[in-house]
Coordinates of C-alpha atoms in Angstrom, one line a residue:
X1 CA -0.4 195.2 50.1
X2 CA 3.4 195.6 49.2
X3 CA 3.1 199.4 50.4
X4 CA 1.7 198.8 53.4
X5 CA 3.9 196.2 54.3
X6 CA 6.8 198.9 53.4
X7 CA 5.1 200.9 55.9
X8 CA 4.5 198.7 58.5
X9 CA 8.2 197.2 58.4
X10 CA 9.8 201.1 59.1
X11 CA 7.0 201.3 61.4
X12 CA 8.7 198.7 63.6
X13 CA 12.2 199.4 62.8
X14 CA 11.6 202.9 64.1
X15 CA 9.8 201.6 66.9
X16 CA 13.7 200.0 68.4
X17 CA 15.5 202.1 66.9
X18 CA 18.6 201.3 68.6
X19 CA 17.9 197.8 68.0
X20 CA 17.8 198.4 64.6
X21 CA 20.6 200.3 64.3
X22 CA 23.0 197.8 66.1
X23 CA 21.4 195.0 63.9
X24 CA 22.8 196.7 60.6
X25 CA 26.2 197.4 62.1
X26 CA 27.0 194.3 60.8
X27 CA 26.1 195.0 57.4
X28 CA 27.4 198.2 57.5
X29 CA 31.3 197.0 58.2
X30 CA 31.0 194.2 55.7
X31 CA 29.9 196.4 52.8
X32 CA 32.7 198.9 54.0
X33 CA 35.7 196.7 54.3
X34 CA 34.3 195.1 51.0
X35 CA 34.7 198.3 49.0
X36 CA 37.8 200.0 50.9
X37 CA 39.7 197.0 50.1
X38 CA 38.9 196.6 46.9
X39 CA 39.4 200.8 46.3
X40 CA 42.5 200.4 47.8
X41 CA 43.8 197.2 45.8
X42 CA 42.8 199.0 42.3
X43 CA 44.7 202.4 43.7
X44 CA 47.9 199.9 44.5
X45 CA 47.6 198.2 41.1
X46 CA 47.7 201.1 39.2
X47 CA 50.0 202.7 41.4
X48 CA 52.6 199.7 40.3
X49 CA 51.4 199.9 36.6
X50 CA 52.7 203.7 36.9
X51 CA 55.7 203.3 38.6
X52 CA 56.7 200.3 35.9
X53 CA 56.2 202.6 33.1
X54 CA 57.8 205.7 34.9
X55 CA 61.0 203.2 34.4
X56 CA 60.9 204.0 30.9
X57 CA 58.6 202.9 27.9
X58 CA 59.5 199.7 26.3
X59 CA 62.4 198.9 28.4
X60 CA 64.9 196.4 28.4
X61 CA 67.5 195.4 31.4
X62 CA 70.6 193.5 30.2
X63 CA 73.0 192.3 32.9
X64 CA 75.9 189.9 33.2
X65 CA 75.7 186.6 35.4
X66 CA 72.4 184.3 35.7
X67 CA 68.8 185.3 36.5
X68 CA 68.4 185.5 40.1
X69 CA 67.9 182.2 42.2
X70 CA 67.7 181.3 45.8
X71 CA 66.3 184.3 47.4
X72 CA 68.5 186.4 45.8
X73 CA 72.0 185.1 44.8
X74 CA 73.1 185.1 40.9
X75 CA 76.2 183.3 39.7
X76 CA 78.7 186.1 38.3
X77 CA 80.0 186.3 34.7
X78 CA 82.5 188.3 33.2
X79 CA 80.5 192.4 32.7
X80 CA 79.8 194.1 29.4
X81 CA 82.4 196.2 27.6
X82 CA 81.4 199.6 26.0
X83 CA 81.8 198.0 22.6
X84 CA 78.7 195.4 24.0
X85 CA 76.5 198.2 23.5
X86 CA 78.0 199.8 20.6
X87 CA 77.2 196.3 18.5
X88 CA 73.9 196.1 19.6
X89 CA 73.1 199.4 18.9
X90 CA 74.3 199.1 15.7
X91 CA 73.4 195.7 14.7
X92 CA 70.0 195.0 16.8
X93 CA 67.0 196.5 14.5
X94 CA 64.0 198.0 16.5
X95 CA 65.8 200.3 19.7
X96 CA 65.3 203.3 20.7
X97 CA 67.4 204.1 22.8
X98 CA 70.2 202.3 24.6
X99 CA 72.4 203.0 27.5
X100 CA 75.5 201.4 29.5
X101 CA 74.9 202.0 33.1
X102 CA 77.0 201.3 36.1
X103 CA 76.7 202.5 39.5
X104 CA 78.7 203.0 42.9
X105 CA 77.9 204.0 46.2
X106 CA 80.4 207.5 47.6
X107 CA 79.6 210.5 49.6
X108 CA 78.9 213.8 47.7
X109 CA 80.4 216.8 49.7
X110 CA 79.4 220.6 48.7
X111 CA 81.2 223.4 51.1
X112 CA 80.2 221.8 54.4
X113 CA 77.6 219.6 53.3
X114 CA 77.7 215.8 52.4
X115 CA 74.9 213.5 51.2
X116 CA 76.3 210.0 51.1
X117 CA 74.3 208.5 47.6
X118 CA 74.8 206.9 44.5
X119 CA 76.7 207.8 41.6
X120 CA 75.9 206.6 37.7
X121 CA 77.5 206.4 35.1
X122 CA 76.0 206.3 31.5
X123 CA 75.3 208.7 28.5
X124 CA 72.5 210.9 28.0
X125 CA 70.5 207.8 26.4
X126 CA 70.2 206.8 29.7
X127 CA 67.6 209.7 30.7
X128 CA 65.3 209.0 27.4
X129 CA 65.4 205.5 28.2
X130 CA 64.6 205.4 31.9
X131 CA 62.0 208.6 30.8
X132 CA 63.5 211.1 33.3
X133 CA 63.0 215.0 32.9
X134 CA 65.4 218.0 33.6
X135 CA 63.8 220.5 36.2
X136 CA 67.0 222.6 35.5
X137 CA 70.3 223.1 33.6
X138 CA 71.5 220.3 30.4
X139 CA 72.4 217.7 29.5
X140 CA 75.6 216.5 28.8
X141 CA 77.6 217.6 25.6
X142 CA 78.5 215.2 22.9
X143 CA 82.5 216.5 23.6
X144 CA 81.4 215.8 27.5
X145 CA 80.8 212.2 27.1
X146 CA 83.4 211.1 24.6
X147 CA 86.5 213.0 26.6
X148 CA 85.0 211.8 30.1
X149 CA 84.8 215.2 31.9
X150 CA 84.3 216.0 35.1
X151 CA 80.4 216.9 34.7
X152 CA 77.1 215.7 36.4
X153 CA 73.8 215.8 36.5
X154 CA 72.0 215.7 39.9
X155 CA 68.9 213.4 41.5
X156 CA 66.0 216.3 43.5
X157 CA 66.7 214.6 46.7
X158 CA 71.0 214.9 46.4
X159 CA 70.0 218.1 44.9
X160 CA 68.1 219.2 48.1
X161 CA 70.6 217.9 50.4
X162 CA 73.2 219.9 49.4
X163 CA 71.9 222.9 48.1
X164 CA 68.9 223.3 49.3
X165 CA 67.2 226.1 47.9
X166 CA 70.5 227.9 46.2
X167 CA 70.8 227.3 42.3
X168 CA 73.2 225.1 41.8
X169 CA 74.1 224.9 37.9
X170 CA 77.8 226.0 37.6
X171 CA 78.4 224.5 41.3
X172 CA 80.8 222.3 41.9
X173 CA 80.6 219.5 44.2
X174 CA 83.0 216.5 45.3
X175 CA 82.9 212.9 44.5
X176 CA 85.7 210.8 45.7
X177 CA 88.2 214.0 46.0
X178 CA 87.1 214.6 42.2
X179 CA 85.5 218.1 41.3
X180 CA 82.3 218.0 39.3
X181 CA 80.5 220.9 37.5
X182 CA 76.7 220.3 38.1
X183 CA 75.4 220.7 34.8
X184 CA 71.6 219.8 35.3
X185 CA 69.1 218.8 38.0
X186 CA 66.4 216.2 37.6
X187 CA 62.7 216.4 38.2
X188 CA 61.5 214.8 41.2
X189 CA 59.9 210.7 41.0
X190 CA 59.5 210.1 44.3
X191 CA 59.8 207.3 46.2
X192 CA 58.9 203.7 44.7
X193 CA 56.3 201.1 46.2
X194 CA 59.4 199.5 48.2
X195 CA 60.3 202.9 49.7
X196 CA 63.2 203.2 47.5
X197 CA 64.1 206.7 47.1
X198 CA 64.6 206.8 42.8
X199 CA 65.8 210.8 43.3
X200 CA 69.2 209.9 44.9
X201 CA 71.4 209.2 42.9
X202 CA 73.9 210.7 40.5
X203 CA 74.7 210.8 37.0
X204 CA 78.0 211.3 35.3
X205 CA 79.7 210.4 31.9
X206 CA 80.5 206.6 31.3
X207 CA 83.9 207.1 30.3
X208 CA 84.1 209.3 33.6
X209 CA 82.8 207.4 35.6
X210 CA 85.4 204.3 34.4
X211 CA 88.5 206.5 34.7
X212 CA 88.4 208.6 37.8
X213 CA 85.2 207.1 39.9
X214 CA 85.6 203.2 39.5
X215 CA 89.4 202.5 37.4
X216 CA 87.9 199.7 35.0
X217 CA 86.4 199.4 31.6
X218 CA 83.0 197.3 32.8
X219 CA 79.5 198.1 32.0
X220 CA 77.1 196.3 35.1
X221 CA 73.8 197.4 33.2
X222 CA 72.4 198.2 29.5
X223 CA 69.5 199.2 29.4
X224 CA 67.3 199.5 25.6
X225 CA 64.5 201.2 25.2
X226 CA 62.2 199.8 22.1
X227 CA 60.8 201.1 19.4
X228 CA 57.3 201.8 19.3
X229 CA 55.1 199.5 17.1
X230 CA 58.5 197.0 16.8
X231 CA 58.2 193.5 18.7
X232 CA 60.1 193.0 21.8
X233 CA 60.4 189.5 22.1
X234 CA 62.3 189.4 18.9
X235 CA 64.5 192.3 20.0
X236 CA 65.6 190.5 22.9
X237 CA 65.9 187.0 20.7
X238 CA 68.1 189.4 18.6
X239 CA 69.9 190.4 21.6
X240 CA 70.5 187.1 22.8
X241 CA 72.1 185.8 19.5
X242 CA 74.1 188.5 19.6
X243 CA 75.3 188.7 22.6
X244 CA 75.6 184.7 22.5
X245 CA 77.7 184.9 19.6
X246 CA 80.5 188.1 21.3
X247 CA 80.6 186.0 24.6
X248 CA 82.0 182.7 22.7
X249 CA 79.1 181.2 23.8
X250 CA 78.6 177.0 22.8
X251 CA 75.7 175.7 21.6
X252 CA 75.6 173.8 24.7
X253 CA 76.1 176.4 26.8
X254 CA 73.9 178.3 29.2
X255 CA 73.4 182.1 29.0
X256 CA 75.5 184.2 31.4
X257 CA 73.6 186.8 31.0
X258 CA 69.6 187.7 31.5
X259 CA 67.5 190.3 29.8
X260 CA 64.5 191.7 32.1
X261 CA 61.1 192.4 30.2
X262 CA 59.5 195.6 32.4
X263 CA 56.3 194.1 31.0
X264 CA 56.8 190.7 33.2
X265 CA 57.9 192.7 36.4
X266 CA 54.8 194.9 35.3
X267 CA 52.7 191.7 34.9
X268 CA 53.5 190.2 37.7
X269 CA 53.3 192.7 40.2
X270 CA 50.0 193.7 38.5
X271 CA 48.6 190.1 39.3
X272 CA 49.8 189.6 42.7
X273 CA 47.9 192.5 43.5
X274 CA 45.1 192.0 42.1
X275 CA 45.0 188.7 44.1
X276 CA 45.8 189.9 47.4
X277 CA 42.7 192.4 46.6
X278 CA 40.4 189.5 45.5
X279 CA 41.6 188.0 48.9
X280 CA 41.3 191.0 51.2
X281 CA 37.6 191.7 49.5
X282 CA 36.7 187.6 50.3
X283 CA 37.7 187.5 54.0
X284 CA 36.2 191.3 54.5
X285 CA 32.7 189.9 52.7
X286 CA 32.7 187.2 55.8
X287 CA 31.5 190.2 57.8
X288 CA 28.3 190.4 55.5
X289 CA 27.6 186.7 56.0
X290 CA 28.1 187.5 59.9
X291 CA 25.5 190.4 59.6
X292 CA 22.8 188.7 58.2
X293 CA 23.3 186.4 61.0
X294 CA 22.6 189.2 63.3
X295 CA 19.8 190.2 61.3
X296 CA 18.1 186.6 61.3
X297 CA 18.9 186.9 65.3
X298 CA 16.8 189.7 66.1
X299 CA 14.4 189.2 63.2
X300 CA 13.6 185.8 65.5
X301 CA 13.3 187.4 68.8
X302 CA 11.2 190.2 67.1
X303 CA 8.7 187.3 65.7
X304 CA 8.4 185.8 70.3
X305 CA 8.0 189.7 70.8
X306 CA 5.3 190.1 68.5
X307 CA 3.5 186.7 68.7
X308 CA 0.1 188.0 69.9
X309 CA 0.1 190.9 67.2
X310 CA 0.5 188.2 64.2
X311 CA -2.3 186.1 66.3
X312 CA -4.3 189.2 66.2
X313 CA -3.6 190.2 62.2
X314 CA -4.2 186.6 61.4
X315 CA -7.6 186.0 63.2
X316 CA -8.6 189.6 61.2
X317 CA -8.4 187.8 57.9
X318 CA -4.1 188.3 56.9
X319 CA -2.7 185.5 54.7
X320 CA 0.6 183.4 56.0
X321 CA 1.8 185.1 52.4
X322 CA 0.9 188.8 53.9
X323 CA 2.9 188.3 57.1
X324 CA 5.6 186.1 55.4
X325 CA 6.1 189.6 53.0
X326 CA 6.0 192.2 56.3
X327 CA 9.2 190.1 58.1
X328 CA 10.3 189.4 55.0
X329 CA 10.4 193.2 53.7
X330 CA 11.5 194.6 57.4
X331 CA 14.5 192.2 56.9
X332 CA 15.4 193.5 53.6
X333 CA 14.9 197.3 54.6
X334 CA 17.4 196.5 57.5
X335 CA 20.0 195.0 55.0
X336 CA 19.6 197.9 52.6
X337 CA 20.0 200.8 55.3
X338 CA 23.1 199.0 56.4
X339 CA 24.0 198.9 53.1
X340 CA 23.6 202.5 52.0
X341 CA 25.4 203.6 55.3
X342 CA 28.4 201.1 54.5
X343 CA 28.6 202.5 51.1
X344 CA 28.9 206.3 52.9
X345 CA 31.5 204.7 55.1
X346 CA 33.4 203.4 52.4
X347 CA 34.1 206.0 50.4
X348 CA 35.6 208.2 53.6
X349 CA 37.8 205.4 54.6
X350 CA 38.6 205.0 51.4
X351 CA 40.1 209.0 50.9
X352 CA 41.6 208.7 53.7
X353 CA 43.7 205.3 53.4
X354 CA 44.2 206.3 49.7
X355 CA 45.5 209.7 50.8
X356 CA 47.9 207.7 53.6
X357 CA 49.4 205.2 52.1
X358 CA 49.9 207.4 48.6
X359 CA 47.9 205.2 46.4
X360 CA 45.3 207.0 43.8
X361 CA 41.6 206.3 44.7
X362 CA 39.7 204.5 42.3
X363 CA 36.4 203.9 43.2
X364 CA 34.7 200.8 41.1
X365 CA 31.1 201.3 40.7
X366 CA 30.4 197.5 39.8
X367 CA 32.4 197.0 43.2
X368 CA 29.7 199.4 45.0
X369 CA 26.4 197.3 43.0
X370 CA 27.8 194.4 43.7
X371 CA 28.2 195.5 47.9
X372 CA 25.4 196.7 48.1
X373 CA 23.1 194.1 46.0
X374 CA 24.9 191.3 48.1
X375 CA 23.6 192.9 50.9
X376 CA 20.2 192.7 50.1
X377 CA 20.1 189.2 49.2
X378 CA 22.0 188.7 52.6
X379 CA 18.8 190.3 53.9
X380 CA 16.7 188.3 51.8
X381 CA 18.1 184.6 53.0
X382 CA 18.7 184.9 56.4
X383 CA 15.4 187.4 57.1
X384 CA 13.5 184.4 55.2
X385 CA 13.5 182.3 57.8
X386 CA 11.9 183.9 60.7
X387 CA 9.1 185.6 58.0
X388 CA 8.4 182.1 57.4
X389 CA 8.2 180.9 61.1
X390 CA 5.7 183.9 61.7
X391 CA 3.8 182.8 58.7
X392 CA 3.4 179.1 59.8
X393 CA 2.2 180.2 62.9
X394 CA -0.8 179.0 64.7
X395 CA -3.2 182.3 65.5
X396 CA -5.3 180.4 68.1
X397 CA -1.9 179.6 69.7
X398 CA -0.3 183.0 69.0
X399 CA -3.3 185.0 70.5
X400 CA -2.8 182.4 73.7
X401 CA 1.0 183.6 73.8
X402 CA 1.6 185.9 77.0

């Protein structure tokens, strides 16, 4: 009895087949905009997870002045000294890597090129702890940094502007009237998730950079790099203590300075996304709820079409259950087909928004189960009702029905 229904239910649903096929539109955008969203959420999530760790593993942002309040604004405090970063690297247990950092915006200028940008300067810890890769060249040399040379390493997108495709280790280019020897060139990152371009920029020597670009002794940044299998939370209590203690800090006395976790950003940024997904996927799964609507729609004016036919079955002998399970089944296949074609449509929207908006595609499979096994049950309750208002029907009065 269950197969014949089957057949009798694609019977029909051939029968109007545009009918049909409009009927399961509905279905078919819900189940879509259910699993793009959600394809695209996991692609941005991970896509911020990645961009997070391409900072540098284990990393640790130091800077003078209070955590940012008030959309934005910090109170100031007096910066870090070079000799900051020298007690904490000797005295803090568990780093890596550590590396004073301050930065300035200036226009490069190579023969009749310019690129205005921004220059760095810090040591060569600063590439191991912010995990970036020479494409060409060196780094600098120990004598470089201590004597403050005039050497630096270039960012791919300065690199492109002003050389384009010519080699450019040996160059020299100009930073505030200054000559620099290029030395190295840095692979390419790309830009970040706020459009921010992490390939321009500059690096030079510390002690450079404080004599000839800037004319002051401050350090703006430190960034550590921790130790694998050490904790961070009591690095940066170490830090804190420290640093307490060389600022002349009182007991009573607020930090004026903050240490960023990576993990928290990474945390954070990880959550809110997830959220807006969980979000997007709710609102987009009100189209399902729409569909079955539809579905119920027709499924009634197919039970006034076919009044005399379930007169006709039920006079023959058919139970209420037998024509309850054909609507029923008919409303079901509907659901499913819309389902399966949403699931097809899903996938190519999802390539192609992935590819556009440069997020990695990660399809869920519990996200495409769950789709399409809502849309079923969608099927299920709101097909119910008109199978059970064909069922409950009178066939004296149903054979009557012009």
């Amino acid at each position: 009895m269950l197969w014949n229904s089957i057949i009798l239910a694609i019977r029909e649903i051939r029968r109007n087949l545009l009918r049909s096929s409009l009927t399961c539109l509905g279905v078919v955008i819900g189940v879509s905009a259910v699993i793009t969203m959600v394809t695209i959420g996991n692609g941005a999530t991970k896509k911020v997870k990645e961009e997070v760790e391409s900072l540098g593993a284990n990393l640790l942002i130091i800077r003078p002045g209070q955590r940012p309040r008030h959309f934005g604004v910090r109170e100031t405090a007096k910066p870090f000294k070079l000799r900051d970063v020298e007690a904490i690297r000797r005295e803090v247990y568990g780093i890596e890597a550590i590396a004073p950092a301050s930065s300035v915006g200036t226009q490069a200028i190579y023969t009749n090129r310019n690129w205005s940008t921004i220059v760095t300067g810090s040591t060569n810890d600063f590439l191991d702890v912010r995990d970036w890769k020479l494409e060409m060249g060196r780094r600098f040399l120990p004598g470089e940094e201590r004597s403050g040379q005039a050497v630096c390493i270039l960012g791919h997108t300065v690199y492109k502007k002003l050389f384009g495709n010519e080699y450019p280790i040996g160059k020299r280019i100009r930073l505030k009237k200054i000559s620099f020897r290029v030395v190295g060139v840095l692979k390419e990152k790309g830009q970040s998730s706020f459009g921010a371009d992490r390939d321009d920029f500059i690096l030079i020597p510390i002690k450079t950079f404080q004599r000839r670009i800037v004319g002051n002794t401050d350090v703006t940044n430190i960034y550590v790099s921790v130790k694998q299998g050490y904790s961070i939370d009591r690095v940066i209590q170490d830090i804190k203590l420290l640093l307490r203690e060389r600022r002349h800090l009182r007991a009573d006395q607020e930090d004026d300075f903050y240490i960023l976790d990576m993990r928290e950003i990474a945390n954070v940024l990880s959550n809110t996304t997830e959220v807006l997904t969980s979000f997007l996927a709710a609102i987009a799964a009100v189209s399902l709820v729409v569909g079955g609507i539809g579905i119920m729609n027709i499924m009634l004016v197919s039970v006034t079409e076919r009044t005399k036919e379930i007169g006709i079955r039920m006079a023959i002998g058919a139970l209420q259950r037998d024509v309850l399970l054909q609507f029923l089944i008919e409303s079901i296949i509907l659901s499913a087909f819309g389902g399966v074609v949403g699931i097809v449509v899903a996938i190519i929207a999802s390539i192609f928004l992935c590819r556009s908006l440069l997020v990695p595609f990660i399809l869920d499979p519990k996200t495409i189960i769950f789709s399409f096994g809502f849309s079923i049950l969608v099927g299920a309750v709101f097909g119910f009702f008109p199978a059970r208002k064909a069922a409950n029907m009178n066939p004296i009065e149903a054979l009557r029905h012009e």
